[in-house]
């Protein structure tokens, strides 16, 4: 796991734990032993700790944390990391870290325990533990502020955001950036100019009483919006403060205790569960793991909102893309949007100008089918109309080679319908991106029974290669995310019709943990889109019931949401703030009158229960039908696709936390009051009481 070579008086310790040099307890043991051996070796004057030339280490093996079963084990795990890194810092001979790639979490903690640090130009540094609901447990809350000052450290520790090599040098996190391409040589030079160990725990040169105080004073503001279920930011702040106000040792103790406290919260457990769920979602046990087809070129047909986002997602990840549209104006508009979005990242300092131009150079637009003929993957993103899509898919098949994968981005049309009439229907697969496609991390990969295994495997591999999370879904109306989410949105309109206030409905869901409420979201996406999508779903699943007349009538009156200035809420020109709408109030009153129903007060608990359990119920149907491979696939899809709160672990994990017996009883009650859409499926009845 650690290769040791000595030359020119320097011992180079190279992490070699494929594939990504994750840090395990065993690796820590080897590391400590290797440093001791190097220190005992008279011909060694200095030590260089490094990894692969392009990648140092992925940080701690998270499976270690997932398997912790109590607070003592958590404290012990944190202590093992702290002591190993301390042993590196205590080395009598100077140690330089030579790092590359994404240096995150424990990998950065290890680098910070070295005496000197040099990095590759493209390296990026972050402490992402907070995003998993935990604090760094290997001394990161102590060494980072001593290297970069409290303000910069808190910025990194409380957001998990990455900094690049240039910034790392300015702030003091790194001592040098390697000018050429030999990191280890740069580290040698660093060791030559700096003979003695320089221990991070004893450094005070970057600490600045007044500035640090100001950082601590403003920290509570940063924490104000954090949910009570998530304690890591508070723990991080306390650990940094203790370390700087009392001592390094006291800070380390606080870090251990805090780590155990965080690991004891359901929020951290759920986030770690989702981390593993996301990694598993793209794997299919039945498919032999072969080398994924290396797709570096693609074509996109249709440059509307989705095609544009998809093309941007592709080129950003180095995939050369030709986009074809029948409408010249759409091509121009789409290309302009991509250019301004990518150049905007240059202005924000996210991207170098040359890199941005390199990315844009991968994009071409065309109206000529010849230009897409040699693409190994063609994504269809034209109008959501069966006839249009069938014609386009047929055209792709005619224009391209036998090996081409045809991926449709349809959100509602069955792939069986789209495959009919194709000569090679086994090459058709669904790639359902979410809007905006260059931003949203989830892609549902939809397989028909007849889709070839190799096509499914290539689609999953491709989605991973563009740094998105693929979830494999069986071809069934609504696929996975819309199948659960449309009923949830529909329930919000039923609540509105019965007498609940729109802000109360939205507020309840925000309090539950969604980034925005269902009615605000429908206003953003368009009420007409809801009506169209529901048409397909309620035909396939009659038990879902009809869409509330409130939504139907709003659409009839042209209240489509933000795009028309009015939806459930009213909007002022150029302002997306939702204001109460007199028109909606009138529509609701008319609908109530027509149904002969008086409005009734609807409490927050009922709103939350009905909305969430509607999704939960549908989730069990989806599992029963085999639409998703695993419960954890469904959980990760709903979190990434809809913003279901990650600290609750996803829809099914949440249901299991409530207790399946309780869920069943609640659903039975709701079914009695509101109808068959709440009736639990056989799968859930059989699972009652099982955890
Ligand atoms: P859009 O209406 O914005 O764009 C469609 C584009 O396809 C237009 O530029 C049009 O000129 C082009 N087009 C139509 N027929 C064509 C043909 N025969 N040959 C070449 N180009 C043609 O539609 P949008 O919203 O981008 O949706 C595209 C697909 O993505 C639809 O299937 C939709 O259901 C699906 N989808 C949409 C989402 C959304 O939020 N808008 C989310 C996920 C999927």
PDB file of C-alpha atoms in Angstrom, residues 54-181:
ATOM      1  CA  UNK A  54      -2.412  12.963 -10.972  1.00  0.00           C
ATOM      2  CA  UNK A  55      -4.101  11.944  -7.730  1.00  0.00           C
ATOM      3  CA  UNK A  56      -2.925  11.928  -4.135  1.00  0.00           C
ATOM      4  CA  UNK A  57      -5.731  10.240  -2.218  1.00  0.00           C
ATOM      5  CA  UNK A  58      -9.538  10.215  -2.054  1.00  0.00           C
ATOM      6  CA  UNK A  59      -9.441  10.629   1.733  1.00  0.00           C
ATOM      7  CA  UNK A  60     -10.852   8.333   4.387  1.00  0.00           C
ATOM      8  CA  UNK A  61     -12.651   5.163   3.434  1.00  0.00           C
ATOM      9  CA  UNK A  62     -16.213   6.134   4.351  1.00  0.00           C
ATOM     10  CA  UNK A  63     -17.117   2.502   4.961  1.00  0.00           C
ATOM     11  CA  UNK A  64     -15.123   2.847   8.188  1.00  0.00           C
ATOM     12  CA  UNK A  65     -17.579   5.461   9.396  1.00  0.00           C
ATOM     13  CA  UNK A  66     -20.665   3.672   8.135  1.00  0.00           C
ATOM     14  CA  UNK A  67     -19.756   0.653  10.208  1.00  0.00           C
ATOM     15  CA  UNK A  68     -19.317   2.516  13.521  1.00  0.00           C
ATOM     16  CA  UNK A  69     -21.950   1.297  15.938  1.00  0.00           C
ATOM     17  CA  UNK A  70     -21.537   3.521  19.000  1.00  0.00           C
ATOM     18  CA  UNK A  71     -19.934   6.683  20.357  1.00  0.00           C
ATOM     19  CA  UNK A  72     -16.872   4.889  21.777  1.00  0.00           C
ATOM     20  CA  UNK A  73     -16.098   3.405  18.380  1.00  0.00           C
ATOM     21  CA  UNK A  74     -16.470   6.818  16.774  1.00  0.00           C
ATOM     22  CA  UNK A  75     -14.120   8.455  19.280  1.00  0.00           C
ATOM     23  CA  UNK A  76     -11.640   5.653  18.728  1.00  0.00           C
ATOM     24  CA  UNK A  77     -11.796   5.988  14.932  1.00  0.00           C
ATOM     25  CA  UNK A  78     -11.169   9.725  15.156  1.00  0.00           C
ATOM     26  CA  UNK A  79      -8.287   9.134  17.568  1.00  0.00           C
ATOM     27  CA  UNK A  80      -6.639   6.579  15.245  1.00  0.00           C
ATOM     28  CA  UNK A  81      -6.613   9.153  12.429  1.00  0.00           C
ATOM     29  CA  UNK A  82      -5.413  11.944  14.709  1.00  0.00           C
ATOM     30  CA  UNK A  83      -2.593   9.842  16.181  1.00  0.00           C
ATOM     31  CA  UNK A  84      -1.386   8.619  12.811  1.00  0.00           C
ATOM     32  CA  UNK A  85      -1.287  12.156  11.419  1.00  0.00           C
ATOM     33  CA  UNK A  86       0.396  13.339  14.618  1.00  0.00           C
ATOM     34  CA  UNK A  87       3.085  10.691  14.098  1.00  0.00           C
ATOM     35  CA  UNK A  88       3.736  12.187  10.655  1.00  0.00           C
ATOM     36  CA  UNK A  89       3.928  15.680  12.134  1.00  0.00           C
ATOM     37  CA  UNK A  90       6.234  14.453  14.918  1.00  0.00           C
ATOM     38  CA  UNK A  91       8.734  13.045  12.429  1.00  0.00           C
ATOM     39  CA  UNK A  92      12.227  14.150  13.380  1.00  0.00           C
ATOM     40  CA  UNK A  93      13.055  14.562   9.698  1.00  0.00           C
ATOM     41  CA  UNK A  94      11.252  17.077   7.515  1.00  0.00           C
ATOM     42  CA  UNK A  95       8.261  15.709   5.602  1.00  0.00           C
ATOM     43  CA  UNK A  96       6.960  17.324   2.414  1.00  0.00           C
ATOM     44  CA  UNK A  97       3.610  16.391   0.881  1.00  0.00           C
ATOM     45  CA  UNK A  98       3.473  16.372  -2.926  1.00  0.00           C
ATOM     46  CA  UNK A  99      -0.197  16.280  -3.861  1.00  0.00           C
ATOM     47  CA  UNK A 100      -2.374  16.316  -6.980  1.00  0.00           C
ATOM     48  CA  UNK A 101      -6.014  15.903  -7.973  1.00  0.00           C
ATOM     49  CA  UNK A 102      -8.907  16.520  -5.657  1.00  0.00           C
ATOM     50  CA  UNK A 103      -7.387  16.560  -2.199  1.00  0.00           C
ATOM     51  CA  UNK A 104     -10.318  16.198   0.138  1.00  0.00           C
ATOM     52  CA  UNK A 105     -11.057  15.498   3.780  1.00  0.00           C
ATOM     53  CA  UNK A 106      -8.590  13.129   5.414  1.00  0.00           C
ATOM     54  CA  UNK A 107      -6.259  13.369   2.413  1.00  0.00           C
ATOM     55  CA  UNK A 108      -5.933  17.073   3.106  1.00  0.00           C
ATOM     56  CA  UNK A 109      -5.656  16.440   6.859  1.00  0.00           C
ATOM     57  CA  UNK A 110      -2.707  14.178   6.123  1.00  0.00           C
ATOM     58  CA  UNK A 111      -1.087  16.761   3.851  1.00  0.00           C
ATOM     59  CA  UNK A 112      -1.587  19.404   6.536  1.00  0.00           C
ATOM     60  CA  UNK A 113       0.218  17.224   9.076  1.00  0.00           C
ATOM     61  CA  UNK A 114       3.307  17.269   6.841  1.00  0.00           C
ATOM     62  CA  UNK A 115       5.824  20.082   7.340  1.00  0.00           C
ATOM     63  CA  UNK A 116       5.793  21.408   3.778  1.00  0.00           C
ATOM     64  CA  UNK A 117       3.350  21.100   0.899  1.00  0.00           C
ATOM     65  CA  UNK A 118       3.624  21.364  -2.848  1.00  0.00           C
ATOM     66  CA  UNK A 119       0.802  20.701  -5.273  1.00  0.00           C
ATOM     67  CA  UNK A 120       0.055  20.227  -8.921  1.00  0.00           C
ATOM     68  CA  UNK A 121      -1.389  23.216 -10.842  1.00  0.00           C
ATOM     69  CA  UNK A 122      -4.766  21.538 -11.265  1.00  0.00           C
ATOM     70  CA  UNK A 123      -5.126  20.392  -7.647  1.00  0.00           C
ATOM     71  CA  UNK A 124      -8.196  21.377  -5.627  1.00  0.00           C
ATOM     72  CA  UNK A 125      -8.643  21.264  -1.892  1.00  0.00           C
ATOM     73  CA  UNK A 126     -11.705  20.852   0.280  1.00  0.00           C
ATOM     74  CA  UNK A 127     -13.009  19.614   3.596  1.00  0.00           C
ATOM     75  CA  UNK A 128     -16.364  18.146   2.536  1.00  0.00           C
ATOM     76  CA  UNK A 129     -17.221  16.354   5.805  1.00  0.00           C
ATOM     77  CA  UNK A 130     -19.829  18.977   6.659  1.00  0.00           C
ATOM     78  CA  UNK A 131     -21.851  17.940   3.610  1.00  0.00           C
ATOM     79  CA  UNK A 132     -22.116  14.469   5.126  1.00  0.00           C
ATOM     80  CA  UNK A 133     -23.297  15.899   8.438  1.00  0.00           C
ATOM     81  CA  UNK A 134     -20.015  15.201  10.245  1.00  0.00           C
ATOM     82  CA  UNK A 135     -16.933  17.140  11.277  1.00  0.00           C
ATOM     83  CA  UNK A 136     -13.390  16.310  10.182  1.00  0.00           C
ATOM     84  CA  UNK A 137     -12.019  13.848  12.726  1.00  0.00           C
ATOM     85  CA  UNK A 138      -8.312  13.710  11.875  1.00  0.00           C
ATOM     86  CA  UNK A 139      -7.133  17.098  13.130  1.00  0.00           C
ATOM     87  CA  UNK A 140      -8.535  19.115  10.219  1.00  0.00           C
ATOM     88  CA  UNK A 141     -10.366  21.576  12.448  1.00  0.00           C
ATOM     89  CA  UNK A 142      -7.070  22.281  14.209  1.00  0.00           C
ATOM     90  CA  UNK A 143      -4.436  22.366  11.496  1.00  0.00           C
ATOM     91  CA  UNK A 144      -6.437  24.191   8.840  1.00  0.00           C
ATOM     92  CA  UNK A 145      -6.906  27.422  10.868  1.00  0.00           C
ATOM     93  CA  UNK A 146      -3.228  27.350  11.861  1.00  0.00           C
ATOM     94  CA  UNK A 147      -2.273  27.254   8.187  1.00  0.00           C
ATOM     95  CA  UNK A 148      -4.773  29.688   6.698  1.00  0.00           C
ATOM     96  CA  UNK A 149      -6.293  31.668   9.603  1.00  0.00           C
ATOM     97  CA  UNK A 150      -9.699  31.180  11.191  1.00  0.00           C
ATOM     98  CA  UNK A 151     -11.754  32.994   8.595  1.00  0.00           C
ATOM     99  CA  UNK A 152     -10.536  31.062   5.565  1.00  0.00           C
ATOM    100  CA  UNK A 153     -10.625  27.812   7.557  1.00  0.00           C
ATOM    101  CA  UNK A 154     -14.198  28.333   8.697  1.00  0.00           C
ATOM    102  CA  UNK A 155     -15.148  29.182   5.125  1.00  0.00           C
ATOM    103  CA  UNK A 156     -13.814  25.837   3.922  1.00  0.00           C
ATOM    104  CA  UNK A 157     -14.968  23.767   6.887  1.00  0.00           C
ATOM    105  CA  UNK A 158     -18.521  25.124   7.036  1.00  0.00           C
ATOM    106  CA  UNK A 159     -19.270  24.972   3.311  1.00  0.00           C
ATOM    107  CA  UNK A 160     -17.172  22.063   2.060  1.00  0.00           C
ATOM    108  CA  UNK A 161     -16.331  24.263  -0.952  1.00  0.00           C
ATOM    109  CA  UNK A 162     -13.099  23.614  -2.826  1.00  0.00           C
ATOM    110  CA  UNK A 163     -10.256  26.075  -3.371  1.00  0.00           C
ATOM    111  CA  UNK A 164      -7.835  25.822  -6.268  1.00  0.00           C
ATOM    112  CA  UNK A 165      -4.046  25.612  -6.216  1.00  0.00           C
ATOM    113  CA  UNK A 166      -3.535  29.330  -6.716  1.00  0.00           C
ATOM    114  CA  UNK A 167      -5.757  30.272  -3.819  1.00  0.00           C
ATOM    115  CA  UNK A 168      -4.240  27.538  -1.662  1.00  0.00           C
ATOM    116  CA  UNK A 169      -0.845  29.154  -2.180  1.00  0.00           C
ATOM    117  CA  UNK A 170      -2.096  32.631  -1.380  1.00  0.00           C
ATOM    118  CA  UNK A 171      -3.801  31.531   1.839  1.00  0.00           C
ATOM    119  CA  UNK A 172      -0.890  29.403   3.063  1.00  0.00           C
ATOM    120  CA  UNK A 173      -2.519  25.997   2.662  1.00  0.00           C
ATOM    121  CA  UNK A 174       0.177  25.097   0.122  1.00  0.00           C
ATOM    122  CA  UNK A 175       3.769  26.344   0.073  1.00  0.00           C
ATOM    123  CA  UNK A 176       4.291  26.007  -3.661  1.00  0.00           C
ATOM    124  CA  UNK A 177       2.674  25.011  -6.915  1.00  0.00           C
ATOM    125  CA  UNK A 178       4.724  22.703  -9.097  1.00  0.00           C
ATOM    126  CA  UNK A 179       5.756  24.684 -12.170  1.00  0.00           C
ATOM    127  CA  UNK A 180       6.559  21.690 -14.366  1.00  0.00           C
ATOM    128  CA  UNK A 181       5.150  18.207 -14.303  1.00  0.00           C
TER     129      UNK A 181
END
